[in-house]
Coordinates of C-alpha atoms and ligand atoms in Angstrom, one line a residue:
M1 CA -6.3 -4.2 27.9
D2 CA -9.2 -6.6 27.6
R3 CA -9.2 -9.1 25.1
L4 CA -11.6 -7.3 22.6
N5 CA -9.3 -4.0 22.9
Q6 CA -6.4 -6.3 22.3
R7 CA -7.7 -7.5 19.0
S8 CA -8.9 -4.1 17.4
T9 CA -9.5 -0.6 18.5
D10 CA -12.2 -0.2 15.8
P11 CA -15.6 -0.3 17.4
A12 CA -17.3 -1.6 14.4
V13 CA -14.7 -4.4 14.2
Q14 CA -15.2 -5.2 17.8
E15 CA -19.0 -5.5 17.3
M16 CA -18.3 -8.1 14.5
I17 CA -15.6 -10.1 16.6
Q18 CA -18.3 -10.3 19.3
K19 CA -20.9 -11.6 16.7
A20 CA -18.3 -14.1 15.2
E21 CA -17.6 -15.4 18.8
K22 CA -21.4 -15.8 19.4
D23 CA -21.8 -17.7 16.1
G24 CA -18.9 -19.8 16.6
I25 CA -16.9 -18.5 13.7
E26 CA -13.3 -18.5 13.7
T27 CA -11.4 -15.4 12.9
V28 CA -7.9 -14.2 12.2
W29 CA -7.4 -13.4 16.0
D30 CA -8.6 -16.8 17.1
R31 CA -5.8 -18.4 14.6
F32 CA -3.3 -16.0 16.0
E33 CA -3.9 -17.1 19.4
S34 CA -3.7 -20.7 18.6
Q35 CA -0.3 -20.0 17.0
E36 CA 1.1 -18.7 20.2
P37 CA 3.8 -19.0 21.4
Q38 CA 5.0 -18.4 17.9
C39 CA 8.5 -19.9 16.9
G40 CA 11.4 -17.8 18.6
F41 CA 13.8 -18.8 15.9
G42 CA 11.4 -17.6 13.3
N43 CA 10.9 -14.5 14.9
L44 CA 14.5 -13.6 14.9
G45 CA 15.2 -14.8 11.3
L46 CA 17.2 -17.6 12.5
C47 CA 15.5 -20.6 10.8
C48 CA 16.6 -21.4 7.2
R49 CA 14.7 -23.7 4.8
H50 CA 16.7 -22.8 1.6
C51 CA 17.9 -26.4 1.0
L52 CA 16.8 -29.9 1.6
Q53 CA 19.5 -30.7 4.4
G54 CA 17.6 -28.2 6.5
P55 CA 15.6 -26.8 8.2
C56 CA 18.5 -25.3 10.3
R57 CA 18.2 -23.2 13.2
I58 CA 20.9 -21.1 15.1
N59 CA 21.0 -20.5 18.7
P60 CA 20.3 -16.8 19.4
F61 CA 22.2 -16.8 22.7
G62 CA 25.6 -17.4 21.2
E63 CA 25.6 -21.2 22.1
E64 CA 25.7 -24.2 19.7
P65 CA 24.4 -24.6 16.9
K66 CA 26.2 -21.3 15.6
A67 CA 25.8 -22.2 12.1
G68 CA 23.5 -24.2 9.7
I69 CA 24.6 -27.4 8.1
C70 CA 26.3 -25.5 5.1
G71 CA 27.9 -23.3 7.6
A72 CA 25.8 -20.3 7.1
T73 CA 26.0 -18.1 10.1
A74 CA 23.3 -16.0 11.7
D75 CA 24.3 -13.1 9.6
T76 CA 24.0 -14.9 6.4
M77 CA 20.8 -16.6 7.2
V78 CA 19.1 -13.3 8.4
A79 CA 20.4 -11.3 5.3
R80 CA 19.2 -14.0 2.9
G81 CA 15.8 -14.3 4.6
L82 CA 15.3 -10.5 4.3
D83 CA 16.4 -10.6 0.7
R84 CA 13.6 -13.1 -0.3
A85 CA 11.1 -11.1 1.4
I86 CA 12.1 -8.0 -0.5
A87 CA 12.1 -10.0 -3.7
A88 CA 8.6 -11.3 -3.0
G89 CA 7.2 -7.7 -2.2
T90 CA 8.9 -6.4 -5.5
A91 CA 7.4 -9.4 -7.5
A92 CA 3.9 -8.5 -6.2
H93 CA 4.0 -4.6 -6.9
S94 CA 5.7 -5.2 -10.1
G95 CA 3.5 -8.0 -11.1
H96 CA 0.5 -5.7 -10.6
A97 CA 2.3 -3.0 -12.8
K98 CA 3.0 -5.5 -15.5
H99 CA -0.6 -6.5 -15.6
L100 CA -1.5 -2.9 -16.1
A101 CA 1.3 -2.6 -18.7
H102 CA -0.3 -5.5 -20.7
T103 CA -3.9 -4.0 -20.2
L104 CA -2.5 -0.5 -21.6
K105 CA -0.8 -2.4 -24.7
K106 CA -3.9 -4.3 -25.5
M107 CA -5.9 -1.0 -25.2
A108 CA -3.5 0.8 -27.5
K109 CA -3.6 -2.0 -30.1
G110 CA -7.5 -1.8 -29.9
E111 CA -7.7 -5.4 -28.6
V112 CA -10.0 -4.4 -25.6
K113 CA -13.1 -2.3 -25.5
D114 CA -13.6 -1.6 -21.9
Y115 CA -10.5 0.3 -21.5
R116 CA -9.5 3.9 -22.7
I117 CA -7.1 6.5 -22.0
K118 CA -8.6 8.3 -19.1
D119 CA -5.9 11.0 -18.4
E120 CA -4.0 11.9 -21.7
G121 CA -2.1 14.7 -19.8
K122 CA -0.6 12.1 -17.6
L123 CA 0.1 9.8 -20.4
L124 CA 2.1 12.6 -22.3
G125 CA 3.8 13.6 -19.0
V126 CA 4.9 10.1 -18.3
A127 CA 5.9 9.3 -22.0
Q128 CA 8.1 12.4 -21.8
R129 CA 9.7 11.4 -18.7
M130 CA 10.7 8.0 -20.4
G131 CA 12.0 9.9 -23.5
I132 CA 9.1 8.8 -25.8
E133 CA 8.3 11.3 -28.6
T134 CA 5.1 12.9 -28.0
K135 CA 4.8 15.6 -30.5
E136 CA 2.0 15.2 -33.1
R137 CA 1.4 11.6 -32.5
P138 CA -1.9 10.0 -31.6
A139 CA -2.4 9.1 -28.0
Q140 CA -2.8 5.4 -28.8
E141 CA 0.5 5.4 -30.5
I142 CA 2.1 7.0 -27.5
A143 CA 0.4 4.6 -25.2
L144 CA 1.7 1.7 -27.2
D145 CA 5.3 3.0 -26.8
L146 CA 4.9 3.6 -23.2
A147 CA 3.5 0.0 -22.7
E148 CA 6.6 -1.4 -24.4
A149 CA 8.8 0.9 -22.4
A150 CA 7.1 -0.5 -19.3
L151 CA 7.5 -4.0 -20.2
A152 CA 11.2 -3.5 -21.3
D153 CA 11.8 -2.3 -17.6
F154 CA 11.4 -5.8 -16.5
H155 CA 14.3 -7.3 -18.1
E156 CA 18.0 -6.5 -18.3
K157 CA 18.7 -4.1 -21.2
D158 CA 21.3 -1.4 -22.2
T159 CA 19.5 1.2 -20.0
P160 CA 18.7 0.9 -16.3
V161 CA 15.1 0.6 -15.0
M162 CA 13.8 3.8 -16.2
W163 CA 11.0 4.0 -13.6
A164 CA 13.8 4.1 -11.1
A165 CA 16.3 6.3 -12.9
T166 CA 13.7 9.0 -14.0
T167 CA 11.7 9.3 -10.7
V168 CA 14.3 10.1 -8.2
T169 CA 16.4 13.1 -7.9
E170 CA 19.6 13.4 -10.1
K171 CA 21.4 13.5 -6.8
R172 CA 20.0 10.3 -5.7
V173 CA 20.5 8.6 -9.1
Q174 CA 24.2 9.4 -8.4
V175 CA 24.2 8.1 -5.0
L176 CA 22.4 4.9 -6.2
K177 CA 25.0 4.7 -8.9
D178 CA 28.0 4.8 -6.6
L179 CA 26.7 2.2 -4.5
D180 CA 25.7 -0.1 -7.4
L181 CA 22.1 0.1 -6.5
V182 CA 20.6 1.0 -9.7
P183 CA 18.5 -1.9 -10.8
K184 CA 19.0 -3.2 -14.3
G185 CA 15.6 -4.9 -14.8
I186 CA 12.9 -5.3 -12.4
D187 CA 12.4 -9.1 -13.0
H188 CA 16.2 -9.3 -13.2
E189 CA 16.7 -8.1 -9.7
I190 CA 14.1 -10.5 -8.3
S191 CA 15.5 -13.3 -10.1
E192 CA 19.0 -12.4 -9.0
I193 CA 17.9 -12.5 -5.4
M194 CA 16.6 -15.9 -5.9
H195 CA 19.9 -17.0 -7.3
R196 CA 22.1 -15.4 -4.8
T197 CA 20.0 -16.7 -1.8
L198 CA 20.1 -20.2 -3.2
Y199 CA 22.1 -23.0 -1.2
G200 CA 25.7 -22.2 -1.5
V201 CA 25.8 -18.8 -3.3
D202 CA 26.2 -15.5 -1.7
A203 CA 27.1 -15.8 2.0
D204 CA 28.4 -12.3 2.6
P205 CA 25.6 -10.5 4.8
L206 CA 26.6 -7.0 3.4
N207 CA 26.8 -8.1 -0.1
L208 CA 23.2 -9.7 0.3
L209 CA 21.9 -6.6 1.9
M210 CA 23.0 -4.3 -0.8
G211 CA 21.6 -6.8 -3.4
G212 CA 18.3 -6.6 -1.3
I213 CA 18.3 -2.8 -1.4
R214 CA 18.8 -2.8 -5.1
C215 CA 15.9 -5.1 -5.4
A216 CA 14.0 -2.8 -3.3
V217 CA 14.6 0.1 -5.7
A218 CA 13.2 -2.1 -8.4
D219 CA 10.2 -2.2 -6.2
L220 CA 10.0 1.5 -6.1
A221 CA 10.1 1.3 -10.0
G222 CA 7.3 -1.3 -10.0
S223 CA 5.2 0.6 -7.8
Y224 CA 5.7 4.0 -9.5
M225 CA 4.9 2.2 -12.8
G226 CA 1.7 0.8 -11.3
T227 CA 0.6 4.4 -10.1
D228 CA 1.4 5.9 -13.6
L229 CA -0.3 3.4 -15.8
S230 CA -3.3 3.3 -13.4
D231 CA -3.8 7.0 -13.7
I232 CA -3.5 6.9 -17.5
L233 CA -6.1 4.2 -17.7
F234 CA -8.4 5.1 -15.0
G235 CA -7.8 8.9 -14.2
T236 CA -5.5 10.6 -11.8
P237 CA -7.4 11.1 -8.5
T238 CA -8.8 14.4 -7.5
P239 CA -10.4 15.2 -4.1
V240 CA -13.5 13.4 -3.2
V241 CA -15.7 13.0 -0.1
T242 CA -17.0 9.6 0.9
E243 CA -17.1 7.4 3.9
A244 CA -15.4 4.6 5.5
N245 CA -16.2 1.5 7.9
L246 CA -18.6 -1.3 8.2
G247 CA -21.5 1.2 8.4
T248 CA -21.2 1.6 4.6
I249 CA -22.6 -1.7 4.0
K250 CA -26.4 -1.2 3.2
E251 CA -29.2 -3.6 4.3
D252 CA -31.5 -2.8 1.5
Q253 CA -28.8 -3.1 -1.5
V254 CA -26.9 -5.6 -3.3
N255 CA -23.5 -5.3 -1.4
I256 CA -20.5 -6.3 -3.4
A257 CA -17.2 -6.0 -1.6
V258 CA -14.1 -5.6 -3.8
H259 CA -10.8 -6.8 -2.2
G260 CA -7.3 -6.9 -3.6
H261 CA -5.3 -4.6 -5.5
N262 CA -5.6 -4.0 -9.3
P263 CA -8.0 -1.4 -10.6
V264 CA -7.9 -3.3 -13.8
L265 CA -10.7 -5.4 -12.2
S266 CA -12.2 -3.0 -9.7
D267 CA -12.5 0.2 -11.9
I268 CA -14.5 -1.7 -14.3
L269 CA -16.7 -3.0 -11.7
V270 CA -17.6 0.6 -10.5
T271 CA -18.9 1.4 -14.2
V272 CA -20.6 -1.8 -14.5
A273 CA -22.3 -1.8 -10.9
R274 CA -23.8 1.8 -11.8
E275 CA -25.1 0.5 -15.0
M276 CA -26.6 -2.4 -13.2
A277 CA -28.8 -0.5 -10.7
D278 CA -31.9 -1.2 -12.5
E279 CA -31.4 -5.0 -12.7
A280 CA -30.7 -4.9 -9.0
G281 CA -34.0 -2.8 -8.6
A282 CA -35.8 -5.4 -10.3
A283 CA -34.6 -7.8 -7.9
G284 CA -36.1 -5.7 -4.9
A285 CA -32.8 -3.9 -4.2
K286 CA -32.3 -0.2 -3.8
G287 CA -29.2 -0.5 -5.9
V288 CA -25.8 -1.9 -6.1
N289 CA -23.5 -0.8 -3.3
L290 CA -19.9 -1.5 -4.0
V291 CA -17.5 -1.2 -1.0
G292 CA -13.9 -1.6 -1.1
I293 CA -11.4 -3.5 1.1
C294 CA -7.6 -3.0 1.3
C295 CA -5.9 -1.5 -1.7
T296 CA -8.2 -1.9 -4.5
G297 CA -10.7 -0.2 -2.1
N298 CA -8.3 2.7 -1.9
E299 CA -7.9 2.6 -5.7
I300 CA -11.7 3.1 -6.4
M301 CA -12.2 5.4 -3.3
M302 CA -9.5 7.8 -4.7
R303 CA -10.9 7.9 -8.3
H304 CA -14.7 7.3 -7.7
G305 CA -15.5 8.0 -4.1
I306 CA -16.4 4.3 -3.5
P307 CA -16.6 3.9 0.3
S308 CA -14.1 1.5 2.0
C309 CA -15.7 -0.9 4.4
T310 CA -12.9 -2.3 6.2
H311 CA -9.0 -3.2 5.8
S312 CA -6.4 -5.7 6.1
V313 CA -6.7 -7.9 9.3
S314 CA -10.4 -7.2 9.5
S315 CA -11.5 -8.3 6.1
E316 CA -13.4 -11.3 7.6
M317 CA -15.4 -9.0 9.5
A318 CA -17.2 -7.6 6.4
L319 CA -18.6 -10.9 5.8
I320 CA -19.6 -11.4 9.4
T321 CA -22.2 -8.7 8.9
G322 CA -24.2 -11.3 6.9
A323 CA -25.0 -8.5 4.4
V324 CA -22.3 -9.0 1.8
D325 CA -23.7 -10.6 -1.2
A326 CA -20.5 -11.2 -3.1
M327 CA -16.8 -10.5 -2.3
V328 CA -14.8 -10.4 -5.5
V329 CA -11.1 -10.6 -5.2
D330 CA -8.0 -10.3 -7.5
Y331 CA -4.7 -10.8 -5.7
Q332 CA -2.6 -9.9 -2.8
C333 CA -3.6 -9.6 0.9
I334 CA -6.7 -11.9 0.5
M335 CA -6.7 -14.4 3.6
P336 CA -7.8 -17.8 2.4
S337 CA -9.9 -17.9 5.5
L338 CA -12.3 -15.6 3.7
A339 CA -13.8 -18.7 1.8
T340 CA -14.7 -20.5 4.9
V341 CA -16.2 -17.3 6.7
A342 CA -18.2 -16.4 3.3
E343 CA -19.6 -20.2 3.3
C344 CA -20.8 -19.6 6.8
M345 CA -22.4 -16.2 6.0
G346 CA -24.0 -17.1 2.7
T347 CA -21.6 -14.8 0.7
T348 CA -20.1 -16.0 -2.5
L349 CA -16.4 -15.4 -2.6
I350 CA -15.3 -14.9 -6.3
T351 CA -11.7 -15.2 -7.3
T352 CA -10.8 -13.7 -10.6
M353 CA -7.2 -14.2 -11.4
D354 CA -5.4 -17.3 -12.5
I355 CA -2.6 -16.9 -9.9
C356 CA -4.9 -16.5 -7.0
K357 CA -7.5 -19.1 -6.6
I358 CA -8.8 -20.2 -3.1
P359 CA -10.2 -23.6 -2.3
G360 CA -13.9 -23.0 -1.5
A361 CA -14.3 -20.0 -3.7
T362 CA -16.0 -19.5 -7.1
H363 CA -13.7 -18.8 -9.7
L364 CA -14.6 -16.5 -12.5
E365 CA -11.6 -15.8 -14.7
F366 CA -11.5 -12.1 -15.3
K367 CA -10.1 -11.1 -18.9
E368 CA -9.4 -7.7 -20.1
E369 CA -11.1 -8.6 -23.4
T370 CA -14.3 -9.5 -21.7
A371 CA -14.0 -7.2 -18.7
A372 CA -17.4 -5.7 -18.5
E373 CA -19.1 -9.0 -19.2
N374 CA -17.1 -10.5 -16.3
A375 CA -18.0 -7.7 -14.2
R376 CA -21.7 -8.2 -15.0
E377 CA -21.5 -11.9 -14.1
V378 CA -20.0 -10.8 -10.7
I379 CA -22.8 -8.5 -10.0
R380 CA -25.4 -10.9 -10.9
I381 CA -24.2 -13.4 -8.5
G382 CA -24.6 -10.6 -5.9
I383 CA -28.1 -9.9 -6.9
K384 CA -29.1 -13.5 -6.7
N385 CA -27.5 -13.7 -3.3
F386 CA -29.4 -10.5 -2.2
Q387 CA -32.6 -12.1 -3.1
R388 CA -31.7 -15.2 -1.1
R389 CA -30.7 -13.0 1.8
Q390 CA -34.1 -11.3 2.3
G391 CA -35.9 -12.2 5.5
K392 CA -32.6 -13.0 7.0
K393 CA -31.2 -11.2 9.9
T394 CA -28.1 -9.2 9.2
S395 CA -25.8 -7.4 11.7
I396 CA -24.3 -4.3 10.1
P397 CA -22.6 -1.9 12.6
T398 CA -23.7 1.6 12.2
K399 CA -20.3 3.3 12.6
K400 CA -18.8 5.0 9.6
E401 CA -16.6 8.2 9.1
T402 CA -16.6 11.0 6.7
V403 CA -13.6 10.6 4.3
A404 CA -11.9 13.3 2.2
A405 CA -9.7 11.4 0.0
G406 CA -8.2 11.7 -3.5
F407 CA -4.9 13.6 -2.9
S408 CA -2.8 12.5 -5.7
T409 CA 0.5 14.3 -6.1
E410 CA -1.2 16.3 -8.8
A411 CA -4.1 17.0 -6.7
I412 CA -1.8 18.4 -3.8
I413 CA 0.1 20.5 -6.3
G414 CA -3.1 21.8 -7.8
A415 CA -4.4 22.8 -4.5
L416 CA -1.2 24.5 -3.6
A417 CA -1.4 26.3 -7.0
K418 CA -4.4 28.1 -5.7
L419 CA -2.0 29.9 -3.3
D420 CA 0.8 30.5 -5.7
G421 CA 0.0 29.8 -9.4
E422 CA 3.6 30.4 -10.7
N423 CA 5.2 28.4 -8.0
P424 CA 2.9 25.8 -6.3
L425 CA 5.7 24.4 -4.1
K426 CA 6.7 27.7 -2.8
P427 CA 3.8 27.8 -0.2
L428 CA 4.6 24.3 1.0
V429 CA 8.4 24.9 1.3
D430 CA 7.9 28.3 2.9
N431 CA 5.5 26.6 5.6
I432 CA 8.1 23.9 6.3
V433 CA 10.8 26.6 6.6
S434 CA 8.8 28.8 9.0
G435 CA 8.0 25.7 10.9
N436 CA 4.3 25.8 10.4
I437 CA 4.8 22.4 9.1
R438 CA 7.5 20.8 11.3
G439 CA 7.9 17.9 8.9
V440 CA 6.2 15.2 6.9
C441 CA 5.3 11.8 8.0
L442 CA 3.8 9.1 5.7
F443 CA 1.9 6.2 7.1
A444 CA 1.7 3.1 5.1
G445 CA 1.4 -0.7 5.2
C446 CA -1.1 -3.0 6.9
N447 CA -2.9 -4.0 10.1
N448 CA -1.1 -6.9 11.9
A449 CA -2.8 -9.3 14.2
K450 CA 0.0 -8.9 16.7
V451 CA -1.0 -5.3 17.3
P452 CA -4.5 -4.2 18.3
Q453 CA -5.8 -3.1 15.0
D454 CA -5.0 0.6 14.3
H455 CA -3.5 1.2 17.7
N456 CA 0.0 2.1 16.6
F457 CA -1.4 4.2 13.6
I458 CA -3.6 6.2 15.6
T459 CA -1.3 6.8 18.5
I460 CA 1.7 7.9 16.3
A461 CA -0.6 10.0 13.9
K462 CA -2.2 11.7 16.9
R463 CA 1.2 12.9 18.4
M464 CA 2.5 13.8 14.7
L465 CA -0.6 16.1 14.2
R466 CA -0.3 17.6 17.6
E467 CA 3.3 18.4 16.7
N468 CA 2.3 20.1 13.5
V469 CA 3.6 17.5 11.3
L470 CA 1.9 17.0 7.9
V471 CA 0.4 13.6 7.8
L472 CA 0.1 11.5 4.5
A473 CA -1.3 8.1 4.3
T474 CA -1.5 5.2 2.0
G475 CA -2.6 1.5 1.9
C476 CA -4.3 0.1 5.1
G477 CA -2.4 2.7 7.1
A478 CA -4.8 5.2 5.3
G479 CA -7.5 2.7 6.1
A480 CA -6.7 2.8 9.7
L481 CA -6.8 6.4 9.8
M482 CA -10.0 6.9 7.8
R483 CA -11.9 4.6 10.0
H484 CA -11.0 6.6 13.0
G485 CA -12.0 10.0 11.6
F486 CA -8.6 11.3 10.7
M487 CA -9.6 12.0 7.1
D488 CA -12.6 14.1 8.1
P489 CA -12.1 17.9 7.8
A490 CA -14.3 18.3 10.8
N491 CA -11.7 16.8 13.0
V492 CA -9.0 19.1 12.1
D493 CA -9.7 21.3 15.4
Q494 CA -9.7 18.3 17.6
L495 CA -6.6 16.6 16.1
C496 CA -4.3 19.1 14.8
G497 CA -1.8 21.7 16.3
D498 CA -2.5 25.3 15.6
K499 CA 0.3 25.8 13.1
I500 CA -0.7 22.8 10.8
K501 CA -4.3 23.5 11.3
G502 CA -3.5 27.1 9.9
V503 CA -1.7 25.5 6.8
L504 CA -4.7 23.0 6.1
T505 CA -7.2 25.8 6.7
A506 CA -5.5 28.2 4.3
I507 CA -5.2 25.6 1.5
G508 CA -8.8 24.4 1.8
E509 CA -10.1 28.0 1.8
A510 CA -8.0 28.9 -1.2
N511 CA -9.6 26.0 -3.0
G512 CA -13.0 27.2 -2.1
L513 CA -13.9 24.2 0.4
G514 CA -15.0 26.7 2.9
G515 CA -12.9 24.9 5.6
P516 CA -9.5 23.0 6.0
L517 CA -8.3 20.1 4.2
P518 CA -8.7 16.8 6.3
P519 CA -5.9 16.3 9.1
V520 CA -4.6 13.4 7.1
L521 CA -4.1 13.4 3.3
H522 CA -5.0 10.1 1.7
M523 CA -2.5 9.4 -1.2
G524 CA -3.7 6.0 -2.4
S525 CA -3.0 2.3 -2.2
C526 CA 0.3 0.7 -1.6
V527 CA 1.8 1.1 -5.1
D528 CA 0.9 4.7 -4.8
N529 CA 3.7 5.2 -2.1
S530 CA 5.2 6.4 -5.4
R531 CA 2.9 9.5 -4.9
P532 CA 4.7 10.7 -1.6
V533 CA 8.0 9.9 -3.3
A534 CA 6.9 12.1 -6.1
V535 CA 6.1 15.0 -3.7
A536 CA 9.3 14.5 -1.8
V537 CA 11.5 14.6 -5.0
A538 CA 9.6 17.7 -6.3
V539 CA 10.2 19.5 -2.8
A540 CA 13.9 18.4 -2.9
N541 CA 14.5 19.5 -6.4
Y542 CA 12.9 22.8 -5.6
L543 CA 15.2 23.3 -2.7
G544 CA 18.2 21.8 -4.7
V545 CA 18.9 19.2 -2.1
D546 CA 18.4 15.5 -2.2
T547 CA 15.5 13.5 -0.5
D548 CA 17.7 12.4 2.5
K549 CA 18.0 16.0 3.6
L550 CA 14.2 16.6 4.0
P551 CA 12.3 16.4 7.3
V552 CA 10.3 13.5 5.8
V553 CA 9.8 10.3 7.7
A554 CA 7.7 7.2 7.2
S555 CA 6.0 4.4 9.3
A556 CA 4.7 1.2 8.5
A557 CA 3.5 0.9 12.0
E558 CA 1.5 -2.3 11.8
A559 CA 3.2 -4.1 8.7
V560 CA 2.3 -7.6 7.5
S561 CA 3.1 -8.1 3.8
E562 CA 6.5 -8.8 2.3
K563 CA 5.4 -5.8 0.2
A564 CA 5.8 -3.6 3.3
V565 CA 9.4 -5.0 3.7
S566 CA 10.4 -3.8 0.2
I567 CA 8.6 -0.6 0.4
G568 CA 10.5 0.0 3.7
C569 CA 13.6 -0.7 2.0
Y570 CA 13.1 1.5 -0.9
A571 CA 12.2 4.4 1.6
V572 CA 15.5 3.8 3.3
A573 CA 17.1 3.7 -0.2
A574 CA 15.5 7.0 -1.0
G575 CA 17.1 8.4 2.3
L576 CA 14.1 8.3 4.7
P577 CA 14.1 7.4 8.4
T578 CA 11.7 4.4 8.3
H579 CA 9.7 3.1 11.4
V580 CA 8.4 -0.4 11.6
G581 CA 6.2 -1.1 14.4
V582 CA 6.4 -4.9 14.4
M583 CA 9.3 -7.2 14.8
L584 CA 11.4 -7.6 11.5
P585 CA 12.8 -11.1 11.5
V586 CA 16.4 -9.7 11.5
L587 CA 17.3 -9.3 15.2
G588 CA 18.9 -12.6 15.2
S589 CA 21.8 -11.0 13.4
P590 CA 23.2 -8.2 15.5
L591 CA 25.2 -7.2 12.3
V592 CA 22.3 -6.9 10.0
T593 CA 20.3 -5.2 12.6
K594 CA 23.1 -2.6 13.0
V595 CA 23.4 -2.2 9.4
L596 CA 19.6 -1.5 8.7
T597 CA 19.2 0.7 11.8
E598 CA 22.4 2.7 11.6
K599 CA 25.2 1.9 9.0
I600 CA 22.9 2.2 6.0
G601 CA 22.5 5.8 7.0
D602 CA 26.0 6.6 6.0
L603 CA 25.3 5.2 2.5
T604 CA 21.8 6.4 1.6
G605 CA 20.9 8.6 4.4
G606 CA 18.0 6.5 5.3
Y607 CA 17.6 3.9 8.0
F608 CA 15.2 1.7 9.8
I609 CA 13.6 2.6 13.2
V610 CA 12.2 -0.7 14.7
D611 CA 10.1 0.0 17.7
L612 CA 7.1 -1.8 19.0
D613 CA 5.9 1.1 21.3
P614 CA 4.1 3.8 19.3
E615 CA 4.8 6.5 21.9
S616 CA 8.5 6.0 21.7
A617 CA 8.4 5.4 18.0
A618 CA 6.6 8.8 17.7
E619 CA 9.3 10.5 19.8
K620 CA 12.1 9.0 17.3
L621 CA 10.3 10.2 14.2
L622 CA 10.0 13.6 15.6
A623 CA 13.7 13.5 16.6
A624 CA 14.5 12.4 13.1
I625 CA 12.4 15.2 11.8
D626 CA 14.1 17.9 13.9
E627 CA 17.5 16.6 13.1
R628 CA 17.0 17.1 9.3
R629 CA 15.5 20.5 10.0
I630 CA 18.9 21.4 11.8
G631 CA 20.8 19.9 8.8
L632 CA 18.9 22.2 6.5
G633 CA 19.5 25.2 8.8
I634 CA 15.9 25.9 9.5
Ligands
LIG701 NI1 -1.4 -3.0 -0.7 S1 0.0 -4.9 1.8 S2 -2.6 -5.4 4.0 S3 -3.6 -4.2 0.9 S4 -1.5 -2.3 3.3 FE1 -3.2 -3.5 3.4 FE2 -2.4 -2.5 0.9 FE3 -0.6 -4.3 3.5 FE4 -2.2 -5.4 1.9

């Protein structure tokens, strides 16, 4: 593989890598190269910095040193390290959810004017699930109770974390109870991980791992809450057709790239950008062109059809086009290098959140109380830069793909209802039983500089589709697949096996689409991994089995963030065989590795498959699907 193909398989990204090289702009891949060879101890999880006597390293070949200064063994060290990654991931997803809960609360109390209840049906549904009285009560009052219930889920209280206890099957609640894996409070679990991984606390690797998995269940709760509250405030996604890749950036418009996670910011930008078309016109632009990056891009794509320009590891490449007038970010997955690249390219990088400031960026604090005003300020910065950009050469790749997105759980059930109004899950389950759908595979997580961008995702997804597996995607996994045409219904013929093609076509036609659904269904952002969980739980309940019996697998084929680690762990807690396509820093402990890839299966039914080769990973995922089919007797 030549150097360019080793960096990214996306032609638009490749074009920008070459441009960056020509212009002498350093990118993520250059920095990756200068890190090599990466630290072998760190790679295996055998480096500990949890106390000031350290750092300690353990010899992976069984020679001295066999323990850290405190006596921590490789097993202890690796388990502690993994736990902290899970806690960080949980803190991020649930921090995002907590932010939404505060927004919902302010909205319910009439303290903010730019937010409202967009999906009252969802509000009622979620409130009922939480045991909140909904009959003959004004929506605002229910919303206030729901916001309080959400905030209460963060601390220890008499009831368990409700967003965990009410979102999985009853059988799963029992499994989790028996294993003491039901979280008591989301923040409580995060804080307990920090406590138990402190110098001289928990040294039992198994005990540490179980604590980590409980925290990961809290991550599921935080994520699920994030999805629920976003849908209430901004609408539950319905199918929408749009585009993806760098070709969505437009020379003659004010290009504003939105990067990060929370629709609290990005959704308001969508509304305001539309309102400000005239102002942009007065400045000589054909309009304001909002484009998404990473998960907040997924959020506004799912709800408003806003195109996604790129994802994860290639975020710098959006700036290399020279045509992005402002990049506005909130938090998570925002490489600090963006500030440097932005400066080179004349883009203003705007940070908006108190907890995420970047040297070299312009900070413009975003408050829910002044949301629309803040959004206008952002867009005005973009308009000014657009004027400055005139007469300068830009290099926007032409490549873009059609994307049919917006497949929330509700949208999928709604589409199935066109086949069977009484029993929408029946056609899905019947097709699984008949083998038209061999199984279900969810792609999630990021793009990693260690993997040629998108290579693992597309290799595994191609195989899955040929083998008649129904493919779902979220996060930058969805990003990867959309940029390569996997969400364009026109590519069903080319990508799908005959059986799955028949299913996608039947659903598409019953819904008046005049053709099939896209090969891969886009279910949203990373917090929206709650959506495939909801579908799996519904199917399990329909069949009267638990989620660990379903032919459903997951793959974070190019994971980066600690959030991907916590998601992977809750997928395992829910009973799913879960593939990770990059090295997890656990191999330094054969015990921890064995527990995560085998033993945990005896407890939760789920387990990790760590395989860096996408071809053999696909093989293993298919085998896991078939094993479950046999288990179900189908
Ligand atoms: Ni939240 S966590 S790089 S944006 S998927 Fe994308 Fe998704 Fe990983 Fe981040």
